[in-house]
Amino acid sequence: MALLKVKFNQKKRVKLAQGLWLMNWFSVFAGIIVFSMGLFLKIELRKRSEVMDNSESHFVPNSLILMGILSCAFNGFAGKICYDSLDPTKFAKWKPLLKPYLALCFFFNILIFFVALICFLMRGSLESTLAQGLKNGMKFYRDTDTPGRCFMKKTIDMLQIEFKCCGNNGFKDWFEIQWISNRYLDFSSKEVKDRIKSNVDGRYLVDGVPFSCCNPSSPRPCIQYQVTNNSAHYSYDYQTEELNLWGRGCREALLHYYSSMMSSMGAVVLLVWLFETSVMVGLRLLHTSLESIPNPEDPECESEGWILENSLKDTLKSALESLKKIGKFNQVESGAEGAEGEEAGKTPAITTVS
């Protein structure tokens, strides 16, 4: 028994073809939107590539760009088929291509669904990428004279100001690295010497943060240095007082920013997937309803359209049998080649005695 069998007359077939033609061009527009989203996300990721550890995060925008291009191509082609299906003489040239095309559409829709899921599931990978990238970027904050790293200070400062964050996980991350360049340290000062000697790695560590960590909305002037020293500031207790530094780490801020963006894009891609699936189902119904016309010379006669010629169970069963036949055929061929090789090896050598 055929799956989702529908009866059509000429009027219904024409309406279906016209509706599918319009839906395909809407799908082309949806493909442009998906392409634009992928391009926008790629640009946003490239803006902060210096604080990201690897290029795995570009898998999502690259996939969206590819899906957008393929969607435009597939739906533009389907729109042409639907337009030509209104004329039986024009539709005849598309008949041999429709089954392979529908198979490609099926796999294309699987890919779209997979990309939509990836948009929702990339949070874990993105979090590790940001954590390691920010950690490395903070280490290079002081290297303003080193080629390739001279812009890292500006990148980190602009990041902390824009996203209202400080450090990787919080402002205390700055206490663990030397973020002040040696060129700005007075090595003749006893305080500088003592701080460097007190550290095993010979680094100048302070309980201070860069200026970009300061919250301009705080009524108190920014306490940027000696953050944990209560006696260094009047009426100050860093454990109880609300600090005038950004309390959120940049990893959390960036993760929330990119995760929200990818989740929104994933929702849009899911809507596109539903739309593409409905177009594919409609095209299959149009294809079978035109092929099953009993009398091609009488286009006004009724016909039947369906999604699958047999039930889903029978279709899967026949597909598995076809795969088994292909496998057996390959085994027979390899066995025949082996037998020929053995016969060639058993051929007696002819020697001549002079």
GROMACS .gro file of C-alpha atoms in nm:
model
  354
    1MET     CA    1   0.000   0.000   0.000
    2ALA     CA    2   0.139   0.339  -0.104
    3LEU     CA    3   0.227   0.594   0.165
    4LEU     CA    4   0.018   0.915   0.164
    5LYS     CA    5  -0.172   0.843  -0.157
    6VAL     CA    6  -0.361   1.144  -0.293
    7LYS     CA    7  -0.593   1.170  -0.594
    8PHE     CA    8  -0.535   1.454  -0.840
    9ASN     CA    9  -0.720   1.600  -1.133
   10GLN     CA   10  -0.571   1.848  -1.377
   11LYS     CA   11  -0.681   2.149  -1.170
   12LYS     CA   12  -0.519   2.013  -0.853
   13ARG     CA   13  -0.198   1.926  -1.038
   14VAL     CA   14  -0.174   2.278  -1.179
   15LYS     CA   15  -0.238   2.433  -0.835
   16LEU     CA   16   0.025   2.205  -0.679
   17ALA     CA   17   0.281   2.295  -0.947
   18GLN     CA   18   0.212   2.669  -0.909
   19GLY     CA   19   0.227   2.650  -0.529
   20LEU     CA   20   0.555   2.456  -0.539
   21TRP     CA   21   0.703   2.705  -0.786
   22LEU     CA   22   0.624   2.988  -0.542
   23MET     CA   23   0.753   2.789  -0.242
   24ASN     CA   24   1.079   2.711  -0.419
   25TRP     CA   25   1.149   3.077  -0.475
   26PHE     CA   26   1.071   3.145  -0.110
   27SER     CA   27   1.324   2.870  -0.032
   28VAL     CA   28   1.582   3.047  -0.250
   29PHE     CA   29   1.526   3.357  -0.037
   30ALA     CA   30   1.559   3.141   0.278
   31GLY     CA   31   1.888   3.006   0.139
   32ILE     CA   32   2.014   3.363   0.099
   33ILE     CA   33   1.923   3.427   0.464
   34VAL     CA   34   2.112   3.113   0.578
   35PHE     CA   35   2.413   3.217   0.367
   36SER     CA   36   2.403   3.568   0.519
   37MET     CA   37   2.383   3.427   0.873
   38GLY     CA   38   2.686   3.207   0.810
   39LEU     CA   39   2.880   3.500   0.666
   40PHE     CA   40   2.787   3.724   0.961
   41LEU     CA   41   2.889   3.458   1.215
   42LYS     CA   42   3.219   3.398   1.035
   43ILE     CA   43   3.298   3.772   1.045
   44GLU     CA   44   3.209   3.788   1.415
   45LEU     CA   45   3.434   3.491   1.493
   46ARG     CA   46   3.721   3.634   1.288
   47LYS     CA   47   3.698   3.960   1.483
   48ARG     CA   48   3.805   3.771   1.795
   49SER     CA   49   4.012   3.492   1.639
   50GLU     CA   50   4.312   3.609   1.844
   51VAL     CA   51   4.142   3.495   2.165
   52MET     CA   52   4.027   3.160   2.022
   53ASP     CA   53   4.248   2.854   2.040
   54ASN     CA   54   4.161   2.678   1.712
   55SER     CA   55   3.957   2.700   1.392
   56GLU     CA   56   3.694   2.437   1.489
   57SER     CA   57   3.451   2.715   1.575
   58HIS     CA   58   3.439   2.808   1.204
   59PHE     CA   59   3.272   2.475   1.121
   60VAL     CA   60   2.927   2.621   1.194
   61PRO     CA   61   2.956   2.936   0.976
   62ASN     CA   62   3.120   2.738   0.695
   63SER     CA   63   2.834   2.485   0.708
   64LEU     CA   64   2.573   2.761   0.703
   65ILE     CA   65   2.739   2.925   0.402
   66LEU     CA   66   2.750   2.592   0.216
   67MET     CA   67   2.388   2.509   0.301
   68GLY     CA   68   2.278   2.854   0.185
   69ILE     CA   69   2.450   2.813  -0.153
   70LEU     CA   70   2.313   2.459  -0.202
   71SER     CA   71   1.964   2.572  -0.102
   72CYS     CA   72   1.965   2.845  -0.366
   73ALA     CA   73   2.089   2.601  -0.632
   74PHE     CA   74   1.852   2.315  -0.545
   75ASN     CA   75   1.542   2.530  -0.511
   76GLY     CA   76   1.616   2.735  -0.822
   77PHE     CA   77   1.640   2.409  -1.018
   78ALA     CA   78   1.319   2.275  -0.857
   79GLY     CA   79   1.139   2.599  -0.943
   80LYS     CA   80   1.225   2.545  -1.309
   81ILE     CA   81   1.093   2.186  -1.295
   82CYS     CA   82   0.767   2.299  -1.133
   83TYR     CA   83   0.722   2.571  -1.396
   84ASP     CA   84   0.781   2.327  -1.683
   85SER     CA   85   0.545   2.068  -1.529
   86LEU     CA   86   0.254   2.290  -1.637
   87ASP     CA   87   0.339   2.191  -1.996
   88PRO     CA   88   0.355   1.809  -2.051
   89THR     CA   89   0.592   1.845  -2.348
   90LYS     CA   90   0.843   2.046  -2.141
   91PHE     CA   91   0.806   1.822  -1.837
   92ALA     CA   92   0.901   1.511  -2.037
   93LYS     CA   93   1.271   1.610  -2.045
   94TRP     CA   94   1.284   1.629  -1.662
   95LYS     CA   95   1.131   1.284  -1.596
   96PRO     CA   96   1.463   1.087  -1.597
   97LEU     CA   97   1.623   1.341  -1.359
   98LEU     CA   98   1.347   1.363  -1.099
   99LYS     CA   99   1.423   1.046  -0.901
  100PRO     CA  100   1.796   1.122  -0.861
  101TYR     CA  101   1.710   1.483  -0.783
  102LEU     CA  102   1.462   1.382  -0.511
  103ALA     CA  103   1.724   1.147  -0.362
  104LEU     CA  104   1.971   1.439  -0.349
  105CYS     CA  105   1.703   1.655  -0.187
  106PHE     CA  106   1.651   1.388   0.078
  107PHE     CA  107   2.021   1.382   0.171
  108PHE     CA  108   2.034   1.762   0.152
  109ASN     CA  109   1.752   1.788   0.406
  110ILE     CA  110   1.939   1.548   0.637
  111LEU     CA  111   2.242   1.777   0.614
  112ILE     CA  112   2.032   2.085   0.694
  113PHE     CA  113   1.892   1.911   1.003
  114PHE     CA  114   2.244   1.809   1.107
  115VAL     CA  115   2.369   2.169   1.072
  116ALA     CA  116   2.075   2.293   1.283
  117LEU     CA  117   2.166   2.045   1.558
  118ILE     CA  118   2.533   2.149   1.543
  119CYS     CA  119   2.428   2.512   1.603
  120PHE     CA  120   2.273   2.402   1.934
  121LEU     CA  121   2.549   2.157   2.034
  122MET     CA  122   2.863   2.366   1.968
  123ARG     CA  123   2.858   2.527   2.314
  124GLY     CA  124   3.097   2.275   2.474
  125SER     CA  125   3.357   2.299   2.199
  126LEU     CA  126   3.327   2.677   2.189
  127GLU     CA  127   3.374   2.701   2.566
  128SER     CA  128   3.706   2.510   2.562
  129THR     CA  129   3.822   2.711   2.260
  130LEU     CA  130   3.751   3.041   2.433
  131ALA     CA  131   3.900   2.932   2.766
  132GLN     CA  132   4.235   2.835   2.614
  133GLY     CA  133   4.241   3.124   2.368
  134LEU     CA  134   4.174   3.387   2.634
  135LYS     CA  135   4.435   3.232   2.862
  136ASN     CA  136   4.698   3.257   2.587
  137GLY     CA  137   4.585   3.607   2.489
  138MET     CA  138   4.622   3.735   2.845
  139LYS     CA  139   4.978   3.597   2.859
  140PHE     CA  140   5.068   3.804   2.552
  141TYR     CA  141   4.899   4.122   2.684
  142ARG     CA  142   5.235   4.277   2.781
  143ASP     CA  143   5.415   4.191   2.453
  144THR     CA  144   5.346   4.524   2.285
  145ASP     CA  145   5.693   4.523   2.123
  146THR     CA  146   5.678   4.165   1.990
  147PRO     CA  147   5.585   4.124   1.621
  148GLY     CA  148   5.260   3.932   1.584
  149ARG     CA  149   5.152   4.014   1.941
  150CYS     CA  150   5.176   4.393   1.948
  151PHE     CA  151   4.798   4.433   1.904
  152MET     CA  152   4.699   4.180   2.171
  153LYS     CA  153   4.677   4.447   2.443
  154LYS     CA  154   4.434   4.653   2.236
  155THR     CA  155   4.231   4.340   2.149
  156ILE     CA  156   4.196   4.235   2.514
  157ASP     CA  157   4.118   4.589   2.633
  158MET     CA  158   3.850   4.644   2.368
  159LEU     CA  159   3.705   4.300   2.444
  160GLN     CA  160   3.676   4.375   2.817
  161ILE     CA  161   3.521   4.718   2.754
  162GLU     CA  162   3.274   4.595   2.491
  163PHE     CA  163   3.155   4.286   2.679
  164LYS     CA  164   3.189   4.438   3.030
  165CYS     CA  165   3.406   4.154   3.152
  166CYS     CA  166   3.744   4.103   3.317
  167GLY     CA  167   3.994   3.820   3.280
  168ASN     CA  168   3.918   3.467   3.168
  169ASN     CA  169   3.698   3.347   3.455
  170GLY     CA  170   3.720   3.666   3.664
  171PHE     CA  171   3.941   3.961   3.761
  172LYS     CA  172   4.168   3.743   3.979
  173ASP     CA  173   4.308   3.577   3.664
  174TRP     CA  174   4.518   3.891   3.613
  175PHE     CA  175   4.690   3.828   3.948
  176GLU     CA  176   4.848   3.508   3.810
  177ILE     CA  177   5.024   3.658   3.507
  178GLN     CA  178   5.265   3.943   3.445
  179TRP     CA  179   5.057   4.179   3.234
  180ILE     CA  180   5.288   4.483   3.277
  181SER     CA  181   5.572   4.501   3.022
  182ASN     CA  182   5.931   4.500   3.151
  183ARG     CA  183   5.996   4.826   2.966
  184TYR     CA  184   5.769   5.004   3.214
  185LEU     CA  185   5.928   4.856   3.526
  186ASP     CA  186   6.200   5.034   3.725
  187PHE     CA  187   6.441   4.751   3.803
  188SER     CA  188   6.640   4.977   4.035
  189SER     CA  189   6.337   4.995   4.267
  190LYS     CA  190   6.350   4.771   4.572
  191GLU     CA  191   5.977   4.691   4.546
  192VAL     CA  192   6.012   4.569   4.188
  193LYS     CA  193   6.317   4.359   4.276
  194ASP     CA  194   6.145   4.203   4.577
  195ARG     CA  195   5.834   4.112   4.376
  196ILE     CA  196   6.040   3.950   4.101
  197LYS     CA  197   6.257   3.758   4.352
  198SER     CA  198   5.951   3.640   4.544
  199ASN     CA  199   5.823   3.466   4.232
  200VAL     CA  200   5.975   3.134   4.125
  201ASP     CA  201   5.944   3.217   3.752
  202GLY     CA  202   6.091   3.566   3.798
  203ARG     CA  203   5.772   3.743   3.697
  204TYR     CA  204   5.638   4.073   3.825
  205LEU     CA  205   5.299   3.978   3.969
  206VAL     CA  206   5.063   4.229   4.129
  207ASP     CA  207   4.709   4.218   4.266
  208GLY     CA  208   4.602   4.465   3.999
  209VAL     CA  209   4.411   4.461   3.672
  210PRO     CA  210   4.421   4.658   3.342
  211PHE     CA  211   4.216   4.978   3.321
  212SER     CA  212   3.967   4.809   3.086
  213CYS     CA  213   3.836   4.605   3.380
  214CYS     CA  214   3.701   4.918   3.549
  215ASN     CA  215   3.325   4.971   3.562
  216PRO     CA  216   3.253   5.335   3.466
  217SER     CA  217   2.910   5.313   3.631
  218SER     CA  218   3.064   5.271   3.977
  219PRO     CA  219   3.037   5.587   4.192
  220ARG     CA  220   3.379   5.520   4.345
  221PRO     CA  221   3.700   5.591   4.151
  222CYS     CA  222   3.837   5.271   4.004
  223ILE     CA  223   4.053   5.066   4.239
  224GLN     CA  224   4.281   4.914   3.978
  225TYR     CA  225   4.588   4.830   4.188
  226GLN     CA  226   4.619   4.657   4.526
  227VAL     CA  227   4.268   4.524   4.480
  228THR     CA  228   4.298   4.277   4.769
  229ASN     CA  229   4.481   4.515   5.007
  230ASN     CA  230   4.218   4.666   5.237
  231SER     CA  231   4.466   4.894   5.417
  232ALA     CA  232   4.575   5.057   5.090
  233HIS     CA  233   4.234   5.224   5.041
  234TYR     CA  234   4.013   5.422   5.274
  235SER     CA  235   3.694   5.253   5.393
  236TYR     CA  236   3.750   4.952   5.172
  237ASP     CA  237   3.692   4.579   5.207
  238TYR     CA  238   3.734   4.386   4.884
  239GLN     CA  239   3.549   4.080   5.022
  240THR     CA  240   3.231   4.259   5.120
  241GLU     CA  241   3.226   4.575   4.912
  242GLU     CA  242   3.088   4.561   4.562
  243LEU     CA  243   3.400   4.608   4.354
  244ASN     CA  244   3.405   4.865   4.080
  245LEU     CA  245   3.553   4.606   3.845
  246TRP     CA  246   3.358   4.392   3.605
  247GLY     CA  247   3.267   4.076   3.795
  248ARG     CA  248   3.200   3.852   3.496
  249GLY     CA  249   3.480   3.669   3.314
  250CYS     CA  250   3.522   3.723   2.940
  251ARG     CA  251   3.489   3.351   2.867
  252GLU     CA  252   3.137   3.351   3.011
  253ALA     CA  253   3.048   3.677   2.833
  254LEU     CA  254   3.172   3.559   2.491
  255LEU     CA  255   3.021   3.214   2.537
  256HIS     CA  256   2.680   3.366   2.612
  257TYR     CA  257   2.712   3.601   2.313
  258TYR     CA  258   2.807   3.333   2.060
  259SER     CA  259   2.579   3.063   2.207
  260SER     CA  260   2.275   3.292   2.187
  261MET     CA  261   2.365   3.381   1.830
  262MET     CA  262   2.412   3.018   1.726
  263SER     CA  263   2.090   2.907   1.901
  264SER     CA  264   1.893   3.174   1.714
  265MET     CA  265   2.054   3.066   1.387
  266GLY     CA  266   1.980   2.701   1.468
  267ALA     CA  267   1.612   2.785   1.516
  268VAL     CA  268   1.604   2.964   1.178
  269VAL     CA  269   1.777   2.668   1.008
  270LEU     CA  270   1.519   2.430   1.162
  271LEU     CA  271   1.239   2.641   1.013
  272VAL     CA  272   1.417   2.631   0.677
  273TRP     CA  273   1.450   2.251   0.712
  274LEU     CA  274   1.074   2.216   0.773
  275PHE     CA  275   1.003   2.434   0.471
  276GLU     CA  276   1.248   2.239   0.252
  277THR     CA  277   1.095   1.908   0.365
  278SER     CA  278   0.745   2.025   0.272
  279VAL     CA  279   0.874   2.136  -0.070
  280MET     CA  280   1.039   1.796  -0.123
  281VAL     CA  281   0.716   1.613  -0.027
  282GLY     CA  282   0.513   1.834  -0.261
  283LEU     CA  283   0.759   1.776  -0.546
  284ARG     CA  284   0.737   1.400  -0.492
  285LEU     CA  285   0.356   1.415  -0.506
  286LEU     CA  286   0.372   1.620  -0.827
  287HIS     CA  287   0.623   1.380  -0.981
  288THR     CA  288   0.418   1.064  -0.905
  289SER     CA  289   0.085   1.226  -1.000
  290LEU     CA  290   0.223   1.319  -1.343
  291GLU     CA  291   0.387   0.980  -1.398
  292SER     CA  292   0.071   0.787  -1.304
  293ILE     CA  293  -0.154   0.960  -1.559
  294PRO     CA  294  -0.321   0.663  -1.736
  295ASN     CA  295  -0.355   0.841  -2.068
  296PRO     CA  296  -0.079   1.097  -2.139
  297GLU     CA  297  -0.275   1.224  -2.441
  298ASP     CA  298  -0.561   1.323  -2.208
  299PRO     CA  299  -0.408   1.562  -1.950
  300GLU     CA  300  -0.748   1.622  -1.789
  301CYS     CA  301  -0.781   1.266  -1.659
  302GLU     CA  302  -0.736   1.185  -1.289
  303SER     CA  303  -0.420   1.036  -1.143
  304GLU     CA  304  -0.274   0.937  -0.807
  305GLY     CA  305   0.028   1.075  -0.629
  306TRP     CA  306   0.216   0.926  -0.333
  307ILE     CA  307   0.529   0.968  -0.123
  308LEU     CA  308   0.636   0.602  -0.130
  309GLU     CA  309   0.502   0.349  -0.377
  310ASN     CA  310   0.490   0.085  -0.099
  311SER     CA  311   0.464   0.111   0.278
  312LEU     CA  312   0.764   0.234   0.477
  313LYS     CA  313   0.837  -0.118   0.603
  314ASP     CA  314   0.828  -0.270   0.253
  315THR     CA  315   1.041   0.012   0.113
  316LEU     CA  316   1.311  -0.039   0.378
  317LYS     CA  317   1.298  -0.414   0.321
  318SER     CA  318   1.346  -0.380  -0.055
  319ALA     CA  319   1.630  -0.130   0.001
  320LEU     CA  320   1.811  -0.377   0.230
  321GLU     CA  321   1.764  -0.656  -0.024
  322SER     CA  322   1.911  -0.437  -0.297
  323LEU     CA  323   2.214  -0.365  -0.079
  324LYS     CA  324   2.257  -0.738  -0.011
  325LYS     CA  325   2.243  -0.814  -0.383
  326ILE     CA  326   2.511  -0.552  -0.450
  327GLY     CA  327   2.728  -0.707  -0.178
  328LYS     CA  328   2.683  -1.062  -0.317
  329PHE     CA  329   2.762  -0.939  -0.668
  330ASN     CA  330   3.088  -0.787  -0.546
  331GLN     CA  331   3.177  -1.111  -0.365
  332VAL     CA  332   3.112  -1.318  -0.680
  333GLU     CA  333   3.331  -1.086  -0.885
  334SER     CA  334   3.617  -1.102  -0.634
  335GLY     CA  335   3.579  -1.482  -0.612
  336ALA     CA  336   3.592  -1.515  -0.991
  337GLU     CA  337   3.907  -1.302  -1.004
  338GLY     CA  338   4.065  -1.525  -0.735
  339ALA     CA  339   3.975  -1.840  -0.926
  340GLU     CA  340   4.130  -1.703  -1.244
  341GLY     CA  341   4.446  -1.625  -1.051
  342GLU     CA  342   4.463  -1.982  -0.913
  343GLU     CA  343   4.413  -2.134  -1.259
  344ALA     CA  344   4.688  -1.916  -1.395
  345GLY     CA  345   4.916  -2.037  -1.115
  346LYS     CA  346   4.836  -2.405  -1.188
  347THR     CA  347   4.926  -2.375  -1.557
  348PRO     CA  348   5.223  -2.610  -1.606
  349ALA     CA  349   5.540  -2.460  -1.738
  350ILE     CA  350   5.666  -2.607  -2.067
  351THR     CA  351   6.036  -2.676  -2.080
  352THR     CA  352   6.232  -2.773  -2.389
  353VAL     CA  353   6.519  -3.016  -2.369
  354SER     CA  354   6.784  -2.967  -2.627
   0.00000   0.00000   0.00000
